[in-house]
Amino acid sequence: MCENVSSVRPVTASDEQAWQVFVQSHNDATLYHDFAWRDFYTSVFTKQTCYLASFDPTGAIDGVLPLVRQKSLLFGDYLVSLPFFNYGGTLAANEKVRQALLNAAAALSQELDVSHSEIRETAPLADWQSRTDKVAMVLELPDDEEALGKALGAKRRSQIKRPLREDPQTVKGGPEQLDDFYAVFARNMRDLGTPVYGKYMFAEILRRFPDNAEIINIQVRGKPAATAFLLHHGGTTEIPWASTVRDFNSISINMLLYWEALRSAIGRGSGQFDFGRSTVDSGTYRFKKQWGAEPRQLYWHYWLREGEDMPGLNPDSGKYALAIRVWQKLPLWLTNLAGPGIVKNLP
């Protein structure tokens, strides 16, 4: 298992307070550095975690690196920081501490004999192989929605207003909105040919982060039409999951959904809205760009076991095309049943 490396060691439950003190004091901390995710991965997904922390001479934490082991027959055995999300890599007081954490992660990777370790960062790291094919699309928000509307321009405002002719009902909330969220989300994932996360995952996020998580549901003519799951933290609102029902795409329901998400962000006092990751010049990239979002480079760094190639778990790869087409034709009840067991082992 994990062993001490220099001033870095794996933490235990007794280190939670010290971990949280450091994270809450660091300007670059994300919601995914919160210690609560450690129990989330172990109890919700039965994953092995190794949360590494660096300790200064006084015994205080001066750097952290959360790691989760993803191990399955289908997708292999590897470490990632952090699964399912774009962020959660090293958080350190200085570069010396960061390097100590990375060295410890490499030593742990060798000890566990995993094929690779993936560290998700927003800055380049020396001596680690990297993927730079993804960017986060981030919009700097004005202080009020009136200013945002002016910045979007007449064409965008017209697209946002188009669904209003159908008298949509928008509801924002927490756990009480989960069933409606999941009905739309699961159907959309099936239609895209992508295995869906279990509803229990979202329930646990809502339970563990009640002040950060928010659901937006939009109905049209009494039917679920669009949904989004937002996470607010540190002056940034992120939209990790958003879906629409294809029957309502002709009325630009997605434009109203994102407008409501942006309104929520401004209402929370967020200065940035993170639309999530995209490949440059892809369809999702252009959609986010039209809102004024600008690309922020994502760096996914890799430790590789000798003889291993860079991992290729990319749903855009042609080798998954047949599986996607088959999945799209399966009944919804089956994809909802089988999907969570598959997707929990993906990065």
CSV table of C-alpha atoms in Angstrom, one decimal:
chain,number,residue,atom,x,y,z
A,1,MET,CA,0.0,0.0,0.0
A,2,CYS,CA,1.0,3.7,0.3
A,3,GLU,CA,4.3,4.4,2.1
A,4,ASN,CA,5.9,7.7,3.3
A,5,VAL,CA,8.0,9.5,0.7
A,6,SER,CA,10.1,12.3,2.1
A,7,SER,CA,7.7,14.8,3.8
A,8,VAL,CA,4.8,13.4,1.8
A,9,ARG,CA,2.5,10.6,3.1
A,10,PRO,CA,-1.0,9.4,2.5
A,11,VAL,CA,-3.5,11.0,4.8
A,12,THR,CA,-6.1,9.3,7.1
A,13,ALA,CA,-9.4,10.5,8.4
A,14,SER,CA,-7.7,12.2,11.3
A,15,ASP,CA,-6.0,14.5,8.8
A,16,GLU,CA,-9.2,15.9,7.4
A,17,GLN,CA,-9.2,19.2,9.4
A,18,ALA,CA,-5.6,20.0,8.5
A,19,TRP,CA,-6.3,19.1,4.8
A,20,GLN,CA,-9.4,21.4,4.8
A,21,VAL,CA,-7.5,24.3,6.4
A,22,PHE,CA,-4.8,24.2,3.7
A,23,VAL,CA,-7.3,23.8,0.8
A,24,GLN,CA,-9.5,26.6,2.1
A,25,SER,CA,-6.5,29.0,2.4
A,26,HIS,CA,-5.2,28.3,-1.2
A,27,ASN,CA,-6.2,30.6,-4.0
A,28,ASP,CA,-6.1,27.9,-6.6
A,29,ALA,CA,-8.2,25.4,-4.7
A,30,THR,CA,-11.2,23.9,-6.5
A,31,LEU,CA,-14.3,22.2,-5.1
A,32,TYR,CA,-12.6,18.9,-6.1
A,33,HIS,CA,-9.8,19.4,-3.6
A,34,ASP,CA,-12.4,19.2,-0.7
A,35,PHE,CA,-11.7,16.2,1.6
A,36,ALA,CA,-15.3,15.1,1.3
A,37,TRP,CA,-14.6,13.6,-2.2
A,38,ARG,CA,-12.3,11.0,-0.5
A,39,ASP,CA,-15.3,9.3,1.2
A,40,PHE,CA,-17.4,9.9,-1.9
A,41,TYR,CA,-15.1,7.7,-4.0
A,42,THR,CA,-14.7,5.1,-1.4
A,43,SER,CA,-18.3,4.7,-0.2
A,44,VAL,CA,-20.2,5.5,-3.3
A,45,PHE,CA,-18.0,3.8,-5.8
A,46,THR,CA,-15.9,1.5,-3.6
A,47,LYS,CA,-12.7,2.9,-5.0
A,48,GLN,CA,-9.3,2.7,-3.4
A,49,THR,CA,-8.1,6.2,-2.7
A,50,CYS,CA,-4.7,7.5,-1.8
A,51,TYR,CA,-4.9,11.2,-0.8
A,52,LEU,CA,-1.3,12.4,-0.6
A,53,ALA,CA,-0.3,15.4,1.6
A,54,SER,CA,3.0,17.2,2.1
A,55,PHE,CA,3.8,18.3,5.7
A,56,ASP,CA,6.1,21.2,6.6
A,57,PRO,CA,8.5,21.0,9.5
A,58,THR,CA,5.8,22.2,11.9
A,59,GLY,CA,3.5,19.4,10.9
A,60,ALA,CA,1.1,21.6,8.9
A,61,ILE,CA,0.0,20.5,5.5
A,62,ASP,CA,1.6,22.6,2.7
A,63,GLY,CA,0.5,20.6,-0.4
A,64,VAL,CA,-2.1,18.0,-1.4
A,65,LEU,CA,-2.8,15.6,-4.3
A,66,PRO,CA,-5.9,13.4,-4.2
A,67,LEU,CA,-5.6,10.2,-6.2
A,68,VAL,CA,-8.2,7.5,-7.0
A,69,ARG,CA,-7.5,4.1,-8.4
A,70,GLN,CA,-9.6,3.0,-11.3
A,71,LYS,CA,-9.4,-0.8,-11.7
A,72,SER,CA,-11.5,-3.0,-14.0
A,73,LEU,CA,-11.1,-5.8,-16.4
A,74,LEU,CA,-12.6,-3.7,-19.2
A,75,PHE,CA,-10.5,-0.5,-18.8
A,76,GLY,CA,-7.4,-1.5,-16.9
A,77,ASP,CA,-5.7,-0.4,-13.7
A,78,TYR,CA,-4.6,3.2,-13.3
A,79,LEU,CA,-4.6,6.2,-10.9
A,80,VAL,CA,-6.3,9.5,-11.7
A,81,SER,CA,-6.8,12.9,-10.0
A,82,LEU,CA,-9.7,13.1,-10.2
A,83,PRO,CA,-12.1,10.8,-12.0
A,84,PHE,CA,-15.2,12.3,-13.7
A,85,PHE,CA,-14.0,15.9,-13.4
A,86,ASN,CA,-11.6,18.3,-15.1
A,87,TYR,CA,-9.8,19.4,-11.9
A,88,GLY,CA,-8.3,18.1,-8.7
A,89,GLY,CA,-4.5,17.8,-9.4
A,90,THR,CA,-1.7,19.1,-7.2
A,91,LEU,CA,-2.3,22.0,-4.9
A,92,ALA,CA,0.9,23.2,-3.3
A,93,ALA,CA,2.4,26.1,-1.4
A,94,ASN,CA,5.4,26.2,-3.8
A,95,GLU,CA,7.0,24.3,-6.7
A,96,LYS,CA,9.3,22.3,-4.4
A,97,VAL,CA,6.3,20.9,-2.6
A,98,ARG,CA,4.5,20.3,-5.9
A,99,GLN,CA,7.5,18.2,-7.1
A,100,ALA,CA,7.6,16.2,-3.9
A,101,LEU,CA,3.9,15.3,-4.4
A,102,LEU,CA,4.5,14.3,-8.0
A,103,ASN,CA,7.5,12.2,-7.0
A,104,ALA,CA,5.3,10.5,-4.4
A,105,ALA,CA,2.6,9.9,-7.0
A,106,ALA,CA,5.2,8.3,-9.3
A,107,ALA,CA,6.5,6.1,-6.5
A,108,LEU,CA,3.0,5.0,-5.6
A,109,SER,CA,2.3,4.2,-9.2
A,110,GLN,CA,5.3,1.9,-9.3
A,111,GLU,CA,4.4,0.3,-6.0
A,112,LEU,CA,0.8,-0.4,-7.2
A,113,ASP,CA,2.1,-1.5,-10.6
A,114,VAL,CA,-0.6,0.5,-12.4
A,115,SER,CA,-0.3,1.1,-16.1
A,116,HIS,CA,-0.3,4.9,-15.7
A,117,SER,CA,-1.3,7.8,-13.5
A,118,GLU,CA,-3.2,10.8,-14.8
A,119,ILE,CA,-2.8,14.2,-13.1
A,120,ARG,CA,-5.3,16.8,-14.2
A,121,GLU,CA,-3.8,20.3,-14.1
A,122,THR,CA,-4.2,23.8,-15.5
A,123,ALA,CA,-0.5,24.4,-15.9
A,124,PRO,CA,2.3,22.5,-17.6
A,125,LEU,CA,4.5,20.1,-15.6
A,126,ALA,CA,8.1,19.4,-16.4
A,127,ASP,CA,9.2,15.8,-17.0
A,128,TRP,CA,5.7,14.4,-17.4
A,129,GLN,CA,4.2,13.4,-20.7
A,130,SER,CA,1.1,15.5,-21.4
A,131,ARG,CA,-2.1,15.7,-23.3
A,132,THR,CA,-3.2,19.2,-24.4
A,133,ASP,CA,-6.1,18.4,-26.7
A,134,LYS,CA,-8.7,19.7,-24.3
A,135,VAL,CA,-9.6,23.2,-23.1
A,136,ALA,CA,-12.0,24.5,-20.5
A,137,MET,CA,-14.3,27.2,-21.9
A,138,VAL,CA,-14.6,30.0,-19.4
A,139,LEU,CA,-16.7,33.1,-19.4
A,140,GLU,CA,-15.9,36.2,-17.3
A,141,LEU,CA,-19.2,37.3,-15.9
A,142,PRO,CA,-20.5,40.8,-15.4
A,143,ASP,CA,-22.1,41.9,-12.2
A,144,ASP,CA,-25.7,41.6,-13.5
A,145,GLU,CA,-27.7,39.8,-16.1
A,146,GLU,CA,-28.7,43.0,-17.9
A,147,ALA,CA,-25.0,43.6,-18.7
A,148,LEU,CA,-24.6,39.9,-19.8
A,149,GLY,CA,-27.6,40.2,-22.1
A,150,LYS,CA,-26.1,43.3,-23.8
A,151,ALA,CA,-22.7,41.5,-24.1
A,152,LEU,CA,-24.4,38.5,-25.8
A,153,GLY,CA,-25.9,40.7,-28.6
A,154,ALA,CA,-29.2,40.7,-30.4
A,155,LYS,CA,-28.9,37.4,-32.1
A,156,ARG,CA,-28.2,35.5,-29.0
A,157,ARG,CA,-30.9,37.3,-27.0
A,158,SER,CA,-33.4,36.3,-29.8
A,159,GLN,CA,-32.4,32.6,-29.5
A,160,ILE,CA,-32.9,32.8,-25.7
A,161,LYS,CA,-36.3,34.3,-26.2
A,162,ARG,CA,-37.5,31.8,-28.8
A,163,PRO,CA,-38.4,29.1,-26.2
A,164,LEU,CA,-40.4,31.6,-24.1
A,165,ARG,CA,-43.2,31.5,-26.7
A,166,GLU,CA,-43.9,28.0,-25.4
A,167,ASP,CA,-44.4,29.3,-21.9
A,168,PRO,CA,-41.7,27.1,-20.3
A,169,GLN,CA,-41.6,26.5,-16.5
A,170,THR,CA,-38.1,26.8,-15.0
A,171,VAL,CA,-37.5,25.4,-11.5
A,172,LYS,CA,-34.2,25.6,-9.6
A,173,GLY,CA,-33.4,23.5,-6.5
A,174,GLY,CA,-31.7,20.6,-4.9
A,175,PRO,CA,-32.6,17.0,-4.1
A,176,GLU,CA,-36.3,17.5,-4.8
A,177,GLN,CA,-35.3,18.2,-8.5
A,178,LEU,CA,-33.2,15.1,-8.9
A,179,ASP,CA,-35.8,12.8,-10.4
A,180,ASP,CA,-36.7,15.2,-13.2
A,181,PHE,CA,-33.0,16.0,-13.8
A,182,TYR,CA,-32.1,12.3,-14.1
A,183,ALA,CA,-35.1,11.5,-16.5
A,184,VAL,CA,-33.8,14.0,-19.0
A,185,PHE,CA,-30.1,13.3,-18.4
A,186,ALA,CA,-30.3,9.6,-18.7
A,187,ARG,CA,-32.4,9.7,-21.9
A,188,ASN,CA,-29.9,12.1,-23.5
A,189,MET,CA,-26.9,10.0,-22.6
A,190,ARG,CA,-28.6,7.0,-24.1
A,191,ASP,CA,-29.3,9.0,-27.3
A,192,LEU,CA,-25.7,10.0,-27.4
A,193,GLY,CA,-24.5,6.4,-27.0
A,194,THR,CA,-22.8,7.1,-23.7
A,195,PRO,CA,-23.2,5.1,-20.5
A,196,VAL,CA,-24.9,7.1,-17.8
A,197,TYR,CA,-23.9,7.8,-14.2
A,198,GLY,CA,-26.2,6.3,-11.6
A,199,LYS,CA,-28.7,8.6,-10.0
A,200,TYR,CA,-27.1,7.8,-6.6
A,201,MET,CA,-24.0,9.7,-7.7
A,202,PHE,CA,-25.9,12.9,-8.1
A,203,ALA,CA,-27.8,12.3,-4.9
A,204,GLU,CA,-24.5,12.0,-3.0
A,205,ILE,CA,-23.1,15.2,-4.5
A,206,LEU,CA,-26.3,17.0,-3.5
A,207,ARG,CA,-26.1,15.6,0.0
A,208,ARG,CA,-22.4,16.3,0.6
A,209,PHE,CA,-22.3,19.7,-1.0
A,210,PRO,CA,-25.7,21.2,-0.4
A,211,ASP,CA,-24.4,24.8,-0.5
A,212,ASN,CA,-22.6,24.2,-3.8
A,213,ALA,CA,-24.8,22.0,-5.9
A,214,GLU,CA,-27.9,23.2,-7.8
A,215,ILE,CA,-30.3,21.7,-10.4
A,216,ILE,CA,-32.1,23.6,-13.0
A,217,ASN,CA,-35.1,21.9,-14.7
A,218,ILE,CA,-37.2,23.3,-17.6
A,219,GLN,CA,-40.5,21.9,-18.6
A,220,VAL,CA,-42.4,22.7,-21.8
A,221,ARG,CA,-46.2,22.0,-22.0
A,222,GLY,CA,-45.8,20.0,-18.8
A,223,LYS,CA,-43.0,17.8,-20.2
A,224,PRO,CA,-39.4,17.7,-19.1
A,225,ALA,CA,-37.3,19.5,-21.8
A,226,ALA,CA,-34.0,20.5,-20.4
A,227,THR,CA,-31.8,20.1,-17.3
A,228,ALA,CA,-28.5,21.2,-15.8
A,229,PHE,CA,-26.5,20.3,-12.7
A,230,LEU,CA,-24.4,23.2,-11.5
A,231,LEU,CA,-21.5,23.4,-9.0
A,232,HIS,CA,-20.7,26.8,-7.4
A,233,HIS,CA,-17.4,27.3,-5.6
A,234,GLY,CA,-14.8,30.1,-5.0
A,235,GLY,CA,-16.3,32.6,-7.4
A,236,THR,CA,-16.8,30.1,-10.2
A,237,THR,CA,-19.9,28.3,-11.4
A,238,GLU,CA,-19.3,25.1,-13.3
A,239,ILE,CA,-21.8,23.1,-15.4
A,240,PRO,CA,-20.5,19.6,-15.5
A,241,TRP,CA,-23.8,18.1,-16.8
A,242,ALA,CA,-26.4,19.5,-19.0
A,243,SER,CA,-29.0,17.8,-21.2
A,244,THR,CA,-32.0,18.5,-23.4
A,245,VAL,CA,-34.7,16.3,-24.8
A,246,ARG,CA,-34.3,16.2,-28.6
A,247,ASP,CA,-38.0,16.8,-29.2
A,248,PHE,CA,-37.5,20.4,-28.0
A,249,ASN,CA,-34.2,21.2,-29.6
A,250,SER,CA,-36.0,22.9,-32.5
A,251,ILE,CA,-37.2,25.7,-30.2
A,252,SER,CA,-33.6,26.3,-28.9
A,253,ILE,CA,-34.3,25.0,-25.5
A,254,ASN,CA,-30.6,24.7,-24.8
A,255,MET,CA,-30.2,28.4,-25.2
A,256,LEU,CA,-32.7,29.1,-22.5
A,257,LEU,CA,-31.1,26.4,-20.3
A,258,TYR,CA,-27.7,28.0,-20.4
A,259,TRP,CA,-29.2,31.5,-19.9
A,260,GLU,CA,-30.8,30.3,-16.7
A,261,ALA,CA,-27.5,28.7,-15.6
A,262,LEU,CA,-25.7,32.0,-16.2
A,263,ARG,CA,-28.4,33.8,-14.3
A,264,SER,CA,-27.9,31.5,-11.4
A,265,ALA,CA,-24.1,32.0,-11.5
A,266,ILE,CA,-24.5,35.8,-11.4
A,267,GLY,CA,-27.1,35.5,-8.6
A,268,ARG,CA,-24.5,33.6,-6.6
A,269,GLY,CA,-22.0,36.3,-7.1
A,270,SER,CA,-19.7,34.2,-9.4
A,271,GLY,CA,-17.2,36.0,-11.5
A,272,GLN,CA,-16.6,33.1,-13.9
A,273,PHE,CA,-18.7,30.5,-15.6
A,274,ASP,CA,-17.0,27.3,-16.6
A,275,PHE,CA,-18.8,25.6,-19.5
A,276,GLY,CA,-16.6,22.5,-19.2
A,277,ARG,CA,-14.1,20.9,-21.5
A,278,SER,CA,-14.1,20.7,-25.2
A,279,THR,CA,-11.8,19.9,-28.1
A,280,VAL,CA,-10.8,23.1,-30.0
A,281,ASP,CA,-13.1,23.8,-33.0
A,282,SER,CA,-15.5,21.0,-32.1
A,283,GLY,CA,-19.2,21.6,-32.1
A,284,THR,CA,-19.4,22.0,-28.3
A,285,TYR,CA,-16.4,24.4,-28.5
A,286,ARG,CA,-18.2,26.6,-30.9
A,287,PHE,CA,-21.4,26.5,-28.9
A,288,LYS,CA,-19.6,27.7,-25.8
A,289,LYS,CA,-17.6,30.2,-27.8
A,290,GLN,CA,-20.8,32.0,-28.9
A,291,TRP,CA,-21.6,32.9,-25.3
A,292,GLY,CA,-18.3,34.7,-25.1
A,293,ALA,CA,-16.3,31.9,-23.4
A,294,GLU,CA,-12.6,31.8,-24.0
A,295,PRO,CA,-10.4,28.6,-24.0
A,296,ARG,CA,-8.3,27.8,-20.9
A,297,GLN,CA,-5.7,25.1,-21.6
A,298,LEU,CA,-6.1,21.9,-19.7
A,299,TYR,CA,-3.0,19.8,-19.1
A,300,TRP,CA,-3.4,16.1,-18.4
A,301,HIS,CA,-0.1,14.8,-17.3
A,302,TYR,CA,1.0,11.1,-17.2
A,303,TRP,CA,3.3,8.8,-15.4
A,304,LEU,CA,3.6,5.7,-17.6
A,305,ARG,CA,4.8,2.3,-16.6
A,306,GLU,CA,7.8,1.2,-18.7
A,307,GLY,CA,6.7,0.0,-22.1
A,308,GLU,CA,3.2,1.6,-21.8
A,309,ASP,CA,1.8,4.0,-24.4
A,310,MET,CA,-0.3,7.1,-23.6
A,311,PRO,CA,-3.8,5.9,-22.6
A,312,GLY,CA,-6.5,6.1,-25.4
A,313,LEU,CA,-9.8,6.0,-23.5
A,314,ASN,CA,-11.4,8.5,-25.9
A,315,PRO,CA,-15.1,8.2,-26.8
A,316,ASP,CA,-14.4,10.1,-30.0
A,317,SER,CA,-12.1,7.3,-31.2
A,318,GLY,CA,-13.4,5.4,-34.2
A,319,LYS,CA,-12.9,2.0,-32.4
A,320,TYR,CA,-15.9,2.9,-30.1
A,321,ALA,CA,-18.2,3.8,-33.0
A,322,LEU,CA,-20.0,0.4,-33.2
A,323,ALA,CA,-20.5,0.3,-29.4
A,324,ILE,CA,-22.0,3.8,-29.5
A,325,ARG,CA,-24.4,2.8,-32.2
A,326,VAL,CA,-25.5,-0.3,-30.4
A,327,TRP,CA,-25.9,1.6,-27.1
A,328,GLN,CA,-28.2,4.2,-28.8
A,329,LYS,CA,-30.6,1.5,-29.8
A,330,LEU,CA,-31.0,-0.1,-26.4
A,331,PRO,CA,-34.1,0.5,-24.2
A,332,LEU,CA,-33.7,3.2,-21.7
A,333,TRP,CA,-34.3,0.9,-18.7
A,334,LEU,CA,-31.4,-1.3,-19.8
A,335,THR,CA,-28.9,1.6,-20.3
A,336,ASN,CA,-29.9,3.0,-16.9
A,337,LEU,CA,-29.3,-0.4,-15.3
A,338,ALA,CA,-26.0,-1.2,-17.1
A,339,GLY,CA,-24.5,2.2,-17.6
A,340,PRO,CA,-23.5,3.1,-14.0
A,341,GLY,CA,-21.4,-0.1,-13.7
A,342,ILE,CA,-19.5,0.8,-16.8
A,343,VAL,CA,-19.0,4.5,-16.5
A,344,LYS,CA,-17.7,4.3,-12.9
A,345,ASN,CA,-14.5,2.8,-14.2
A,346,LEU,CA,-13.9,5.5,-16.8
A,347,PRO,CA,-11.6,8.5,-16.1
